[in-house]
């Protein structure tokens, strides 16, 4: 700016009034000077609206400034301009606005004024005053609350988060109607001030974990945070791990359930998902519907998810290892059948598996990116046509198609998308290990993965809990789910300061 002003002086002899910087960041008493400086700061901003008018109560000149796309124009006309211009009987010009708007904040510096305008507030300037007023007239475009498209629920609520942080917080408050639900607000970003809210139970959540989470968010130094995925990548413990260290959810009931266990919910404004931390590896195999179904059925489903995880990670690698190195473990009749189908295949098992897995991943991504009706067609028709054609051409064996189909179905069972992505990457690592060393390579890769999971942390909390370290009391709600009345204490893995969450006994039955 100093070089620009020097260049203008050399060319024009003086600096135009509209580009002069004020002597300080404070607001001037001159309304004209304030509006002129505001126009210079918001140059080439056609949606900036300045409404000049006279306040009837005091006869003062005033101006209301806002961005047209971020405000509720009905609230401005009915609750701000009409009372100030046409109504009498108030001791202060802002009394009626306070009643109708409910949120009026005093501003004394230009950075606060600019931030308020960009956040969707309308700012009132009055001639002769060094104070401006930010009025809560936000009304940006937003969608209605709908069911989550990613986390479908059978018995749970059919409400999902939206792109407005205040509404997401309100959805969580609907489930936790308690004064101990606290909200700590932080602002992240240089160019776009993203409001990040941390929700937790003050008498349950561990203060050291809260301090660690707050410090990490405050250290994020970027232009803007657009969604929760970007924030998670900045504050996670191990950014090089393929495994997610935060749960991302679009369901307010799921977020409320995690908060009640002693965890933290991180709400990022303008993002329709919420981060949950700290979490454990087993948390990604649990679903909110597990607590709405009978405990025996929920236990069976969780064990099925664990089994599906193992199939999705190891089945293609086992196929490669057994066919290439360890064919002696296959029964003779089955070996003859496999040899008959593989007789025409010109590729080794590793190339065969890689070709099919890459084809599956491409069809999966095509189905996600295309519109829903077209995506379903690509997934069904593409899989059938390509699978049949590639087998008839002799490039792939029928056994490989079956293996890939089982692998795809197993990955679809897992309830968390981030964990599914980690499984997809881990599958390729296992396939490479199997192609090099057979079953021994799979065992080495598996032990390496176990060691990585044990060493991993989420906000300083062991990722492998309750198995590493072993905490038998938390096994009640891990790969199995015991009856709810058996789970009287919160999980130790959350490091909750108040462990008891319900009575120790089952309610007594009155028999007549």
Short mmCIF file of C-alpha atoms in Angstrom, two decimals:
data_model
loop_
_atom_site.label_atom_id
_atom_site.label_comp_id
_atom_site.label_asym_id
_atom_site.label_seq_id
_atom_site.Cartn_x
_atom_site.Cartn_y
_atom_site.Cartn_z
CA UNK A 1 0.00 0.00 0.00
CA UNK A 2 2.87 2.42 0.78
CA UNK A 3 4.47 1.78 -2.61
CA UNK A 4 1.08 2.24 -4.30
CA UNK A 5 0.56 5.60 -2.58
CA UNK A 6 4.10 6.72 -3.52
CA UNK A 7 3.44 5.79 -7.16
CA UNK A 8 0.16 7.73 -7.18
CA UNK A 9 1.88 10.81 -5.74
CA UNK A 10 4.53 10.69 -8.45
CA UNK A 11 1.86 10.37 -11.16
CA UNK A 12 -1.00 12.52 -9.88
CA UNK A 13 0.67 14.74 -7.28
CA UNK A 14 -1.50 13.51 -4.41
CA UNK A 15 -3.29 10.43 -3.20
CA UNK A 16 -7.03 10.28 -4.00
CA UNK A 17 -9.25 10.55 -0.93
CA UNK A 18 -10.83 7.14 -1.42
CA UNK A 19 -7.52 5.26 -1.05
CA UNK A 20 -6.15 7.15 1.95
CA UNK A 21 -5.63 4.97 5.00
CA UNK A 22 -7.16 6.24 8.25
CA UNK A 23 -4.78 7.47 10.92
CA UNK A 24 -5.73 4.45 13.05
CA UNK A 25 -7.97 1.39 12.99
CA UNK A 26 -10.65 3.19 14.98
CA UNK A 27 -13.89 4.37 13.37
CA UNK A 28 -14.12 8.06 12.51
CA UNK A 29 -16.89 10.39 13.74
CA UNK A 30 -17.53 11.44 10.12
CA UNK A 31 -20.11 9.28 8.39
CA UNK A 32 -18.91 10.37 4.96
CA UNK A 33 -15.33 9.44 5.75
CA UNK A 34 -16.37 6.06 7.12
CA UNK A 35 -18.41 5.17 4.03
CA UNK A 36 -15.67 6.42 1.71
CA UNK A 37 -13.06 4.29 3.44
CA UNK A 38 -15.44 1.30 3.40
CA UNK A 39 -15.89 1.64 -0.37
CA UNK A 40 -12.13 1.73 -0.85
CA UNK A 41 -11.71 -1.45 1.17
CA UNK A 42 -14.54 -3.27 -0.61
CA UNK A 43 -13.66 -2.19 -4.14
CA UNK A 44 -15.16 -4.24 -6.98
CA UNK A 45 -17.79 -5.59 -4.61
CA UNK A 46 -21.12 -4.99 -6.36
CA UNK A 47 -23.09 -6.86 -3.68
CA UNK A 48 -22.05 -4.32 -1.02
CA UNK A 49 -25.16 -2.27 -0.16
CA UNK A 50 -25.11 1.08 1.68
CA UNK A 51 -28.51 2.41 2.83
CA UNK A 52 -28.49 6.10 3.93
CA UNK A 53 -31.35 7.37 6.10
CA UNK A 54 -32.28 9.66 9.03
CA UNK A 55 -33.07 8.28 12.49
CA UNK A 56 -36.47 9.73 13.45
CA UNK A 57 -35.87 9.62 17.20
CA UNK A 58 -32.69 11.73 17.17
CA UNK A 59 -32.54 13.22 13.66
CA UNK A 60 -29.03 11.78 13.16
CA UNK A 61 -27.70 10.73 9.77
CA UNK A 62 -27.02 7.01 9.57
CA UNK A 63 -26.01 4.34 7.07
CA UNK A 64 -26.62 0.61 7.08
CA UNK A 65 -23.99 -1.50 5.29
CA UNK A 66 -24.30 -5.18 4.36
CA UNK A 67 -23.58 -7.75 1.66
CA UNK A 68 -26.84 -8.46 -0.13
CA UNK A 69 -26.37 -12.22 -0.49
CA UNK A 70 -25.58 -12.86 3.17
CA UNK A 71 -28.46 -11.09 4.94
CA UNK A 72 -32.18 -11.50 5.47
CA UNK A 73 -33.66 -8.49 3.64
CA UNK A 74 -37.03 -8.85 5.34
CA UNK A 75 -35.38 -8.63 8.75
CA UNK A 76 -33.47 -5.53 7.66
CA UNK A 77 -36.53 -3.74 6.28
CA UNK A 78 -38.99 -4.71 9.01
CA UNK A 79 -36.80 -4.90 12.12
CA UNK A 80 -34.08 -2.33 11.43
CA UNK A 81 -34.94 0.35 8.87
CA UNK A 82 -38.65 0.71 9.65
CA UNK A 83 -38.22 1.21 13.44
CA UNK A 84 -35.35 3.65 13.00
CA UNK A 85 -37.00 5.71 10.26
CA UNK A 86 -40.68 5.77 11.20
CA UNK A 87 -41.17 4.91 14.91
CA UNK A 88 -40.86 7.08 18.03
CA UNK A 89 -40.92 6.60 21.78
CA UNK A 90 -37.60 4.90 22.41
CA UNK A 91 -34.90 6.36 24.62
CA UNK A 92 -32.18 5.02 22.36
CA UNK A 93 -32.08 4.47 18.64
CA UNK A 94 -31.07 0.83 19.10
CA UNK A 95 -33.65 -0.15 21.73
CA UNK A 96 -36.22 -1.38 19.23
CA UNK A 97 -33.58 -3.11 17.13
CA UNK A 98 -32.37 -5.02 20.17
CA UNK A 99 -35.91 -6.23 20.82
CA UNK A 100 -36.56 -7.34 17.23
CA UNK A 101 -33.12 -8.61 16.21
CA UNK A 102 -31.94 -9.94 19.54
CA UNK A 103 -28.23 -9.65 18.73
CA UNK A 104 -26.47 -6.26 18.60
CA UNK A 105 -22.71 -5.98 19.03
CA UNK A 106 -20.71 -2.77 19.38
CA UNK A 107 -17.72 -2.34 17.06
CA UNK A 108 -14.89 0.15 17.50
CA UNK A 109 -12.24 -0.89 14.95
CA UNK A 110 -12.23 -1.43 11.21
CA UNK A 111 -11.04 -5.06 11.30
CA UNK A 112 -14.07 -5.90 13.44
CA UNK A 113 -16.35 -4.03 11.03
CA UNK A 114 -14.98 -5.87 7.99
CA UNK A 115 -15.25 -9.23 9.71
CA UNK A 116 -18.86 -8.55 10.77
CA UNK A 117 -19.87 -7.62 7.22
CA UNK A 118 -18.20 -10.71 5.77
CA UNK A 119 -19.92 -12.89 8.39
CA UNK A 120 -23.35 -11.75 7.19
CA UNK A 121 -24.13 -9.06 9.76
CA UNK A 122 -25.40 -5.61 8.78
CA UNK A 123 -23.36 -2.75 10.28
CA UNK A 124 -24.99 0.51 11.35
CA UNK A 125 -22.95 3.74 11.23
CA UNK A 126 -24.27 6.93 12.88
CA UNK A 127 -22.77 10.33 12.12
CA UNK A 128 -20.81 11.74 15.05
CA UNK A 129 -20.21 8.40 16.72
CA UNK A 130 -16.99 6.41 16.84
CA UNK A 131 -19.00 3.25 17.47
CA UNK A 132 -20.70 1.06 14.90
CA UNK A 133 -23.30 -1.62 15.62
CA UNK A 134 -23.27 -5.11 14.11
CA UNK A 135 -26.84 -6.41 13.77
CA UNK A 136 -27.53 -10.12 13.57
CA UNK A 137 -29.43 -10.17 10.27
CA UNK A 138 -27.70 -13.17 8.71
CA UNK A 139 -29.73 -14.88 6.02
CA UNK A 140 -27.41 -16.61 3.57
CA UNK A 141 -28.69 -19.40 1.29
CA UNK A 142 -28.96 -22.73 3.07
CA UNK A 143 -30.65 -26.06 2.55
CA UNK A 144 -33.25 -27.67 4.75
CA UNK A 145 -32.40 -30.33 7.32
CA UNK A 146 -32.54 -33.71 5.60
CA UNK A 147 -31.59 -37.31 6.26
CA UNK A 148 -27.90 -38.15 5.87
CA UNK A 149 -27.08 -39.67 2.49
CA UNK A 150 -23.91 -41.42 3.69
CA UNK A 151 -24.95 -42.71 7.13
CA UNK A 152 -28.31 -44.33 6.54
CA UNK A 153 -30.24 -45.27 9.66
CA UNK A 154 -32.98 -47.85 10.10
CA UNK A 155 -34.21 -47.03 13.61
CA UNK A 156 -32.40 -43.77 14.32
CA UNK A 157 -33.47 -40.18 13.67
CA UNK A 158 -33.72 -38.99 10.09
CA UNK A 159 -31.95 -35.69 10.55
CA UNK A 160 -28.54 -34.74 9.23
CA UNK A 161 -26.21 -31.82 9.71
CA UNK A 162 -26.31 -28.88 7.32
CA UNK A 163 -23.78 -26.24 6.26
CA UNK A 164 -24.63 -23.77 9.03
CA UNK A 165 -22.70 -24.23 12.27
CA UNK A 166 -25.33 -22.67 14.52
CA UNK A 167 -28.00 -25.05 13.24
CA UNK A 168 -25.70 -28.04 13.74
CA UNK A 169 -25.10 -26.98 17.34
CA UNK A 170 -28.86 -26.60 17.84
CA UNK A 171 -29.40 -30.14 16.51
CA UNK A 172 -26.94 -31.50 19.08
CA UNK A 173 -28.56 -29.46 21.87
CA UNK A 174 -31.87 -31.11 21.04
CA UNK A 175 -30.35 -34.40 22.23
CA UNK A 176 -28.28 -33.09 25.17
CA UNK A 177 -30.46 -30.64 27.06
CA UNK A 178 -28.03 -30.01 29.85
CA UNK A 179 -26.23 -26.90 31.06
CA UNK A 180 -22.95 -28.83 31.25
CA UNK A 181 -22.85 -28.94 27.44
CA UNK A 182 -20.23 -26.28 26.76
CA UNK A 183 -19.09 -24.69 23.51
CA UNK A 184 -15.61 -23.30 22.95
CA UNK A 185 -15.36 -21.18 19.79
CA UNK A 186 -12.18 -20.65 17.78
CA UNK A 187 -11.57 -18.80 14.52
CA UNK A 188 -9.28 -20.33 11.88
CA UNK A 189 -8.09 -18.81 8.61
CA UNK A 190 -6.45 -15.66 7.30
CA UNK A 191 -8.77 -14.84 4.41
CA UNK A 192 -11.92 -16.70 5.38
CA UNK A 193 -12.55 -16.66 9.12
CA UNK A 194 -13.93 -20.14 9.74
CA UNK A 195 -15.71 -20.56 13.05
CA UNK A 196 -14.76 -23.84 14.73
CA UNK A 197 -16.84 -24.87 17.75
CA UNK A 198 -15.79 -27.57 20.23
CA UNK A 199 -18.73 -29.18 22.04
CA UNK A 200 -18.20 -31.22 25.20
CA UNK A 201 -19.63 -31.99 28.63
CA UNK A 202 -17.68 -29.89 31.12
CA UNK A 203 -18.11 -32.35 34.01
CA UNK A 204 -17.26 -35.40 31.90
CA UNK A 205 -14.64 -34.52 29.26
CA UNK A 206 -10.99 -34.56 30.27
CA UNK A 207 -9.54 -31.01 30.46
CA UNK A 208 -6.09 -32.07 29.19
CA UNK A 209 -7.59 -33.50 26.02
CA UNK A 210 -9.58 -30.30 25.56
CA UNK A 211 -6.42 -28.21 25.99
CA UNK A 212 -4.54 -30.34 23.47
CA UNK A 213 -7.35 -30.09 20.93
CA UNK A 214 -7.65 -26.34 21.40
CA UNK A 215 -3.90 -25.80 21.01
CA UNK A 216 -3.78 -27.79 17.77
CA UNK A 217 -6.66 -25.86 16.23
CA UNK A 218 -5.15 -22.52 17.23
CA UNK A 219 -1.86 -23.45 15.52
CA UNK A 220 -3.56 -24.01 12.15
CA UNK A 221 -2.34 -21.20 9.88
CA UNK A 222 -4.04 -21.33 6.46
CA UNK A 223 -6.05 -19.04 4.21
CA UNK A 224 -9.34 -20.77 4.99
CA UNK A 225 -10.76 -24.09 6.21
CA UNK A 226 -13.51 -25.25 3.85
CA UNK A 227 -14.56 -28.54 5.45
CA UNK A 228 -13.88 -30.85 8.36
CA UNK A 229 -11.56 -33.09 6.33
CA UNK A 230 -9.06 -30.26 5.92
CA UNK A 231 -9.12 -29.47 9.64
CA UNK A 232 -8.68 -33.14 10.57
CA UNK A 233 -5.58 -33.40 8.39
CA UNK A 234 -3.99 -30.43 10.18
CA UNK A 235 -4.65 -31.58 13.76
CA UNK A 236 -4.39 -35.38 13.62
CA UNK A 237 -1.56 -37.15 15.42
CA UNK A 238 -0.08 -39.08 12.48
CA UNK A 239 -0.78 -37.47 9.08
CA UNK A 240 1.05 -40.30 7.26
CA UNK A 241 -1.20 -43.07 8.53
CA UNK A 242 -3.89 -44.39 6.17
CA UNK A 243 -6.21 -44.98 9.12
CA UNK A 244 -8.54 -42.15 10.19
CA UNK A 245 -7.94 -40.69 13.64
CA UNK A 246 -11.24 -38.78 13.80
CA UNK A 247 -14.77 -39.99 13.22
CA UNK A 248 -16.61 -37.90 10.66
CA UNK A 249 -20.37 -38.03 11.09
CA UNK A 250 -23.37 -36.33 9.53
CA UNK A 251 -25.80 -37.48 12.21
CA UNK A 252 -26.59 -35.33 15.27
CA UNK A 253 -27.72 -38.36 17.30
CA UNK A 254 -24.37 -40.06 16.66
CA UNK A 255 -22.49 -36.90 17.67
CA UNK A 256 -24.58 -36.57 20.84
CA UNK A 257 -23.92 -40.20 21.75
CA UNK A 258 -20.16 -39.67 21.44
CA UNK A 259 -20.29 -36.49 23.54
CA UNK A 260 -22.15 -38.35 26.29
CA UNK A 261 -19.32 -40.89 26.37
CA UNK A 262 -16.81 -38.12 27.12
CA UNK A 263 -15.58 -37.29 23.64
CA UNK A 264 -15.46 -33.96 21.81
CA UNK A 265 -17.50 -32.88 18.78
CA UNK A 266 -15.83 -30.35 16.47
CA UNK A 267 -18.34 -28.33 14.43
CA UNK A 268 -16.87 -26.45 11.47
CA UNK A 269 -19.06 -23.71 10.06
CA UNK A 270 -20.01 -24.21 6.40
CA UNK A 271 -19.42 -27.98 6.64
CA UNK A 272 -22.22 -30.59 6.86
CA UNK A 273 -20.17 -33.02 8.94
CA UNK A 274 -18.78 -33.05 12.47
CA UNK A 275 -15.49 -34.46 13.78
CA UNK A 276 -15.44 -36.72 16.84
CA UNK A 277 -12.30 -37.24 18.95
CA UNK A 278 -10.57 -39.01 20.60
CA UNK A 279 -11.49 -42.32 19.00
CA UNK A 280 -10.23 -45.89 18.87
CA UNK A 281 -9.90 -48.34 15.99
CA UNK A 282 -12.92 -50.33 17.16
CA UNK A 283 -15.07 -47.16 17.12
CA UNK A 284 -15.20 -47.27 13.31
CA UNK A 285 -17.06 -50.60 13.43
CA UNK A 286 -19.84 -49.25 15.63
CA UNK A 287 -23.04 -47.60 14.46
CA UNK A 288 -25.78 -45.61 16.16
CA UNK A 289 -28.32 -48.28 15.14
CA UNK A 290 -26.43 -50.81 17.27
CA UNK A 291 -28.00 -49.26 20.36
CA UNK A 292 -31.53 -49.37 18.92
CA UNK A 293 -31.39 -53.11 18.16
CA UNK A 294 -31.40 -56.05 20.54
CA UNK A 295 -27.95 -56.64 21.98
CA UNK A 296 -27.60 -60.13 20.55
CA UNK A 297 -28.35 -58.92 17.02
CA UNK A 298 -25.97 -55.96 17.44
CA UNK A 299 -23.21 -58.30 18.60
CA UNK A 300 -23.71 -60.53 15.57
CA UNK A 301 -23.59 -57.53 13.22
CA UNK A 302 -20.40 -56.20 14.81
CA UNK A 303 -18.69 -59.57 14.50
CA UNK A 304 -19.84 -59.65 10.88
CA UNK A 305 -18.19 -56.26 10.31
CA UNK A 306 -14.91 -57.50 11.79
CA UNK A 307 -15.06 -60.56 9.55
CA UNK A 308 -15.85 -58.35 6.54
CA UNK A 309 -12.85 -56.17 7.39
CA UNK A 310 -10.56 -59.19 7.32
CA UNK A 311 -12.01 -60.39 4.01
CA UNK A 312 -11.71 -56.95 2.40
CA UNK A 313 -8.05 -56.64 3.43
CA UNK A 314 -6.70 -60.18 3.01
CA UNK A 315 -8.80 -62.16 0.49
CA UNK A 316 -7.11 -60.99 -2.77
CA UNK A 317 -3.70 -61.29 -1.10
CA UNK A 318 -4.48 -64.84 0.02
CA UNK A 319 -5.52 -65.72 -3.53
CA UNK A 320 -2.19 -64.47 -4.87
CA UNK A 321 -0.15 -66.19 -2.15
CA UNK A 322 -1.90 -69.54 -2.44
CA UNK A 323 -1.85 -69.70 -6.24
CA UNK A 324 1.72 -68.42 -6.63
CA UNK A 325 3.61 -69.89 -3.66
CA UNK A 326 1.53 -72.12 -1.41
CA UNK A 327 -0.66 -74.24 -3.66
CA UNK A 328 -0.05 -77.28 -1.41
CA UNK A 329 -2.58 -75.91 1.10
CA UNK A 330 -5.40 -76.21 -1.46
CA UNK A 331 -7.35 -79.50 -1.64
CA UNK A 332 -6.59 -81.46 -4.81
CA UNK A 333 -10.09 -81.26 -6.29
CA UNK A 334 -10.26 -77.52 -5.74
CA UNK A 335 -6.75 -77.12 -7.14
CA UNK A 336 -7.77 -78.96 -10.32
CA UNK A 337 -10.82 -76.72 -10.69
CA UNK A 338 -8.73 -73.57 -10.26
CA UNK A 339 -6.13 -74.90 -12.70
CA UNK A 340 -8.85 -75.58 -15.27
CA UNK A 341 -10.12 -71.98 -15.08
CA UNK A 342 -6.61 -70.49 -15.04
CA UNK A 343 -5.40 -72.54 -17.97
CA UNK A 344 -6.22 -69.79 -20.49
CA UNK A 345 -5.15 -66.80 -18.37
CA UNK A 346 -1.88 -65.31 -19.71
CA UNK A 347 -1.07 -63.28 -16.59
CA UNK A 348 0.35 -64.29 -13.21
CA UNK A 349 -2.05 -64.06 -10.23
CA UNK A 350 -0.64 -60.71 -9.04
CA UNK A 351 -1.23 -58.98 -12.39
CA UNK A 352 -4.65 -60.63 -12.62
CA UNK A 353 -5.63 -59.38 -9.17
CA UNK A 354 -4.26 -55.87 -9.74
CA UNK A 355 -6.16 -55.59 -13.02
CA UNK A 356 -9.46 -56.57 -11.42
CA UNK A 357 -8.97 -54.45 -8.29
CA UNK A 358 -8.10 -51.35 -10.31
CA UNK A 359 -11.15 -51.97 -12.51
CA UNK A 360 -13.32 -52.28 -9.39
CA UNK A 361 -11.94 -49.04 -7.93
CA UNK A 362 -12.60 -47.18 -11.19
CA UNK A 363 -16.18 -48.42 -11.32
CA UNK A 364 -16.64 -47.48 -7.67
CA UNK A 365 -15.40 -43.92 -8.26
CA UNK A 366 -17.47 -43.61 -11.44
CA UNK A 367 -20.58 -44.62 -9.53
CA UNK A 368 -19.87 -42.04 -6.80
CA UNK A 369 -19.10 -39.08 -9.08
CA UNK A 370 -21.90 -39.56 -11.59
CA UNK A 371 -25.56 -38.65 -10.85
CA UNK A 372 -27.36 -41.25 -8.75
CA UNK A 373 -29.41 -42.98 -11.51
CA UNK A 374 -26.44 -43.12 -13.87
CA UNK A 375 -24.10 -44.20 -11.08
CA UNK A 376 -26.27 -47.18 -10.18
CA UNK A 377 -26.38 -48.19 -13.84
CA UNK A 378 -22.59 -48.01 -14.10
CA UNK A 379 -22.18 -50.14 -10.98
CA UNK A 380 -24.59 -52.90 -11.96
CA UNK A 381 -24.39 -53.05 -15.76
CA UNK A 382 -20.70 -52.20 -15.87
CA UNK A 383 -19.80 -54.90 -13.36
CA UNK A 384 -21.83 -57.60 -15.11
CA UNK A 385 -20.81 -56.71 -18.67
CA UNK A 386 -17.12 -56.12 -17.96
CA UNK A 387 -16.83 -59.16 -15.69
CA UNK A 388 -18.43 -61.50 -18.21
CA UNK A 389 -16.53 -60.08 -21.18
CA UNK A 390 -13.14 -60.19 -19.48
CA UNK A 391 -13.66 -63.82 -18.45
CA UNK A 392 -14.76 -64.86 -21.93
CA UNK A 393 -11.71 -63.14 -23.38
CA UNK A 394 -9.50 -65.32 -21.20
CA UNK A 395 -7.81 -62.40 -19.43
CA UNK A 396 -9.21 -63.19 -15.97
CA UNK A 397 -10.32 -66.44 -14.37
CA UNK A 398 -13.76 -67.01 -12.88
CA UNK A 399 -12.19 -67.56 -9.45
CA UNK A 400 -10.65 -64.08 -9.54
CA UNK A 401 -14.02 -62.53 -10.35
CA UNK A 402 -15.54 -64.33 -7.34
CA UNK A 403 -12.72 -63.13 -5.09
CA UNK A 404 -13.15 -59.52 -6.20
CA UNK A 405 -16.93 -59.71 -5.78
CA UNK A 406 -16.59 -61.01 -2.21
CA UNK A 407 -14.03 -58.30 -1.47
CA UNK A 408 -16.32 -55.54 -2.76
CA UNK A 409 -19.31 -56.81 -0.78
CA UNK A 410 -17.22 -57.06 2.39
CA UNK A 411 -16.01 -53.47 2.06
CA UNK A 412 -19.59 -52.23 1.66
CA UNK A 413 -20.52 -53.69 5.06
CA UNK A 414 -18.21 -51.36 6.98
CA UNK A 415 -20.22 -48.39 8.32
CA UNK A 416 -17.51 -45.69 8.13
CA UNK A 417 -16.40 -44.32 4.75
CA UNK A 418 -12.97 -43.19 5.99
CA UNK A 419 -12.20 -46.67 7.29
CA UNK A 420 -13.35 -48.16 3.98
CA UNK A 421 -10.83 -45.93 2.19
CA UNK A 422 -8.07 -47.16 4.53
CA UNK A 423 -9.10 -50.76 3.84
CA UNK A 424 -8.88 -50.18 0.09
CA UNK A 425 -5.31 -48.92 0.41
CA UNK A 426 -4.30 -51.66 2.84
CA UNK A 427 -5.60 -54.29 0.42
CA UNK A 428 -3.09 -53.23 -2.24
CA UNK A 429 -0.24 -53.30 0.30
CA UNK A 430 -1.19 -56.85 1.28
CA UNK A 431 -1.33 -57.89 -2.37
CA UNK A 432 2.18 -56.57 -3.00
CA UNK A 433 3.50 -58.39 0.09
CA UNK A 434 1.79 -61.62 -1.01
CA UNK A 435 3.26 -61.39 -4.52
CA UNK A 436 6.77 -61.09 -3.06
CA UNK A 437 6.80 -63.59 -0.17
CA UNK A 438 3.52 -65.49 -0.25
CA UNK A 439 1.75 -66.22 3.03
CA UNK A 440 4.88 -65.20 4.93
CA UNK A 441 4.62 -61.76 3.32
CA UNK A 442 1.00 -61.47 4.39
CA UNK A 443 1.91 -62.34 7.98
CA UNK A 444 4.75 -59.79 8.00
CA UNK A 445 2.46 -57.07 6.58
CA UNK A 446 -0.29 -57.98 9.04
CA UNK A 447 2.05 -57.79 12.04
CA UNK A 448 3.37 -54.46 10.77
CA UNK A 449 -0.19 -53.16 10.54
CA UNK A 450 -0.96 -54.36 14.08
CA UNK A 451 2.14 -52.61 15.39
CA UNK A 452 1.18 -49.42 13.59
CA UNK A 453 -2.33 -49.50 15.06
CA UNK A 454 -0.95 -50.03 18.57
CA UNK A 455 1.49 -47.13 18.21
CA UNK A 456 -1.13 -44.80 16.71
CA UNK A 457 -2.89 -42.22 18.88
CA UNK A 458 -5.91 -39.97 18.62
CA UNK A 459 -5.39 -36.73 20.57
CA UNK A 460 -2.89 -38.55 22.73
CA UNK A 461 -5.28 -41.45 23.42
CA UNK A 462 -4.19 -44.99 22.40
CA UNK A 463 -5.80 -45.98 19.11
CA UNK A 464 -5.80 -49.67 19.97
CA UNK A 465 -7.81 -49.36 23.17
CA UNK A 466 -9.45 -51.41 24.72
CA UNK A 467 -7.17 -54.17 23.35
CA UNK A 468 -3.83 -52.37 23.52
CA UNK A 469 -3.67 -51.35 26.31
CA UNK A 470 -6.03 -54.03 27.57
CA UNK A 471 -9.10 -52.66 29.34
CA UNK A 472 -11.53 -55.50 29.95
CA UNK A 473 -14.28 -53.22 31.23
CA UNK A 474 -14.50 -51.57 27.79
CA UNK A 475 -14.95 -54.90 26.02
CA UNK A 476 -18.64 -54.69 26.87
CA UNK A 477 -19.04 -52.24 23.99
CA UNK A 478 -16.33 -53.20 21.48
CA UNK A 479 -16.52 -56.14 19.06
CA UNK A 480 -19.57 -57.22 21.05
CA UNK A 481 -22.35 -55.21 22.65
CA UNK A 482 -23.72 -56.34 25.95
CA UNK A 483 -27.15 -55.14 27.16
CA UNK A 484 -27.29 -51.42 27.85
CA UNK A 485 -28.03 -51.95 31.54
CA UNK A 486 -24.69 -53.79 31.79
CA UNK A 487 -22.73 -50.74 30.59
CA UNK A 488 -22.96 -48.50 33.63
CA UNK A 489 -19.64 -46.73 33.08
CA UNK A 490 -18.20 -44.69 30.26
CA UNK A 491 -15.35 -46.15 28.19
CA UNK A 492 -11.94 -45.69 29.82
CA UNK A 493 -10.51 -44.88 26.40
CA UNK A 494 -12.25 -41.50 26.40
CA UNK A 495 -10.43 -40.52 29.64
CA UNK A 496 -13.71 -39.18 31.01
CA UNK A 497 -13.43 -37.52 34.43
CA UNK A 498 -16.89 -38.81 35.43
CA UNK A 499 -17.04 -42.52 34.70
CA UNK A 500 -20.55 -43.38 35.91
CA UNK A 501 -23.27 -42.70 33.35
CA UNK A 502 -26.22 -44.78 34.54
CA UNK A 503 -27.44 -46.98 37.35
CA UNK A 504 -25.63 -50.29 37.94
CA UNK A 505 -28.69 -52.53 37.87
CA UNK A 506 -31.47 -53.44 35.52
CA UNK A 507 -34.85 -51.90 36.45
CA UNK A 508 -36.96 -54.28 38.50
CA UNK A 509 -40.07 -55.81 37.01
CA UNK A 510 -43.32 -55.61 38.92
CA UNK A 511 -45.17 -58.91 38.63
CA UNK A 512 -48.90 -59.03 39.24
#
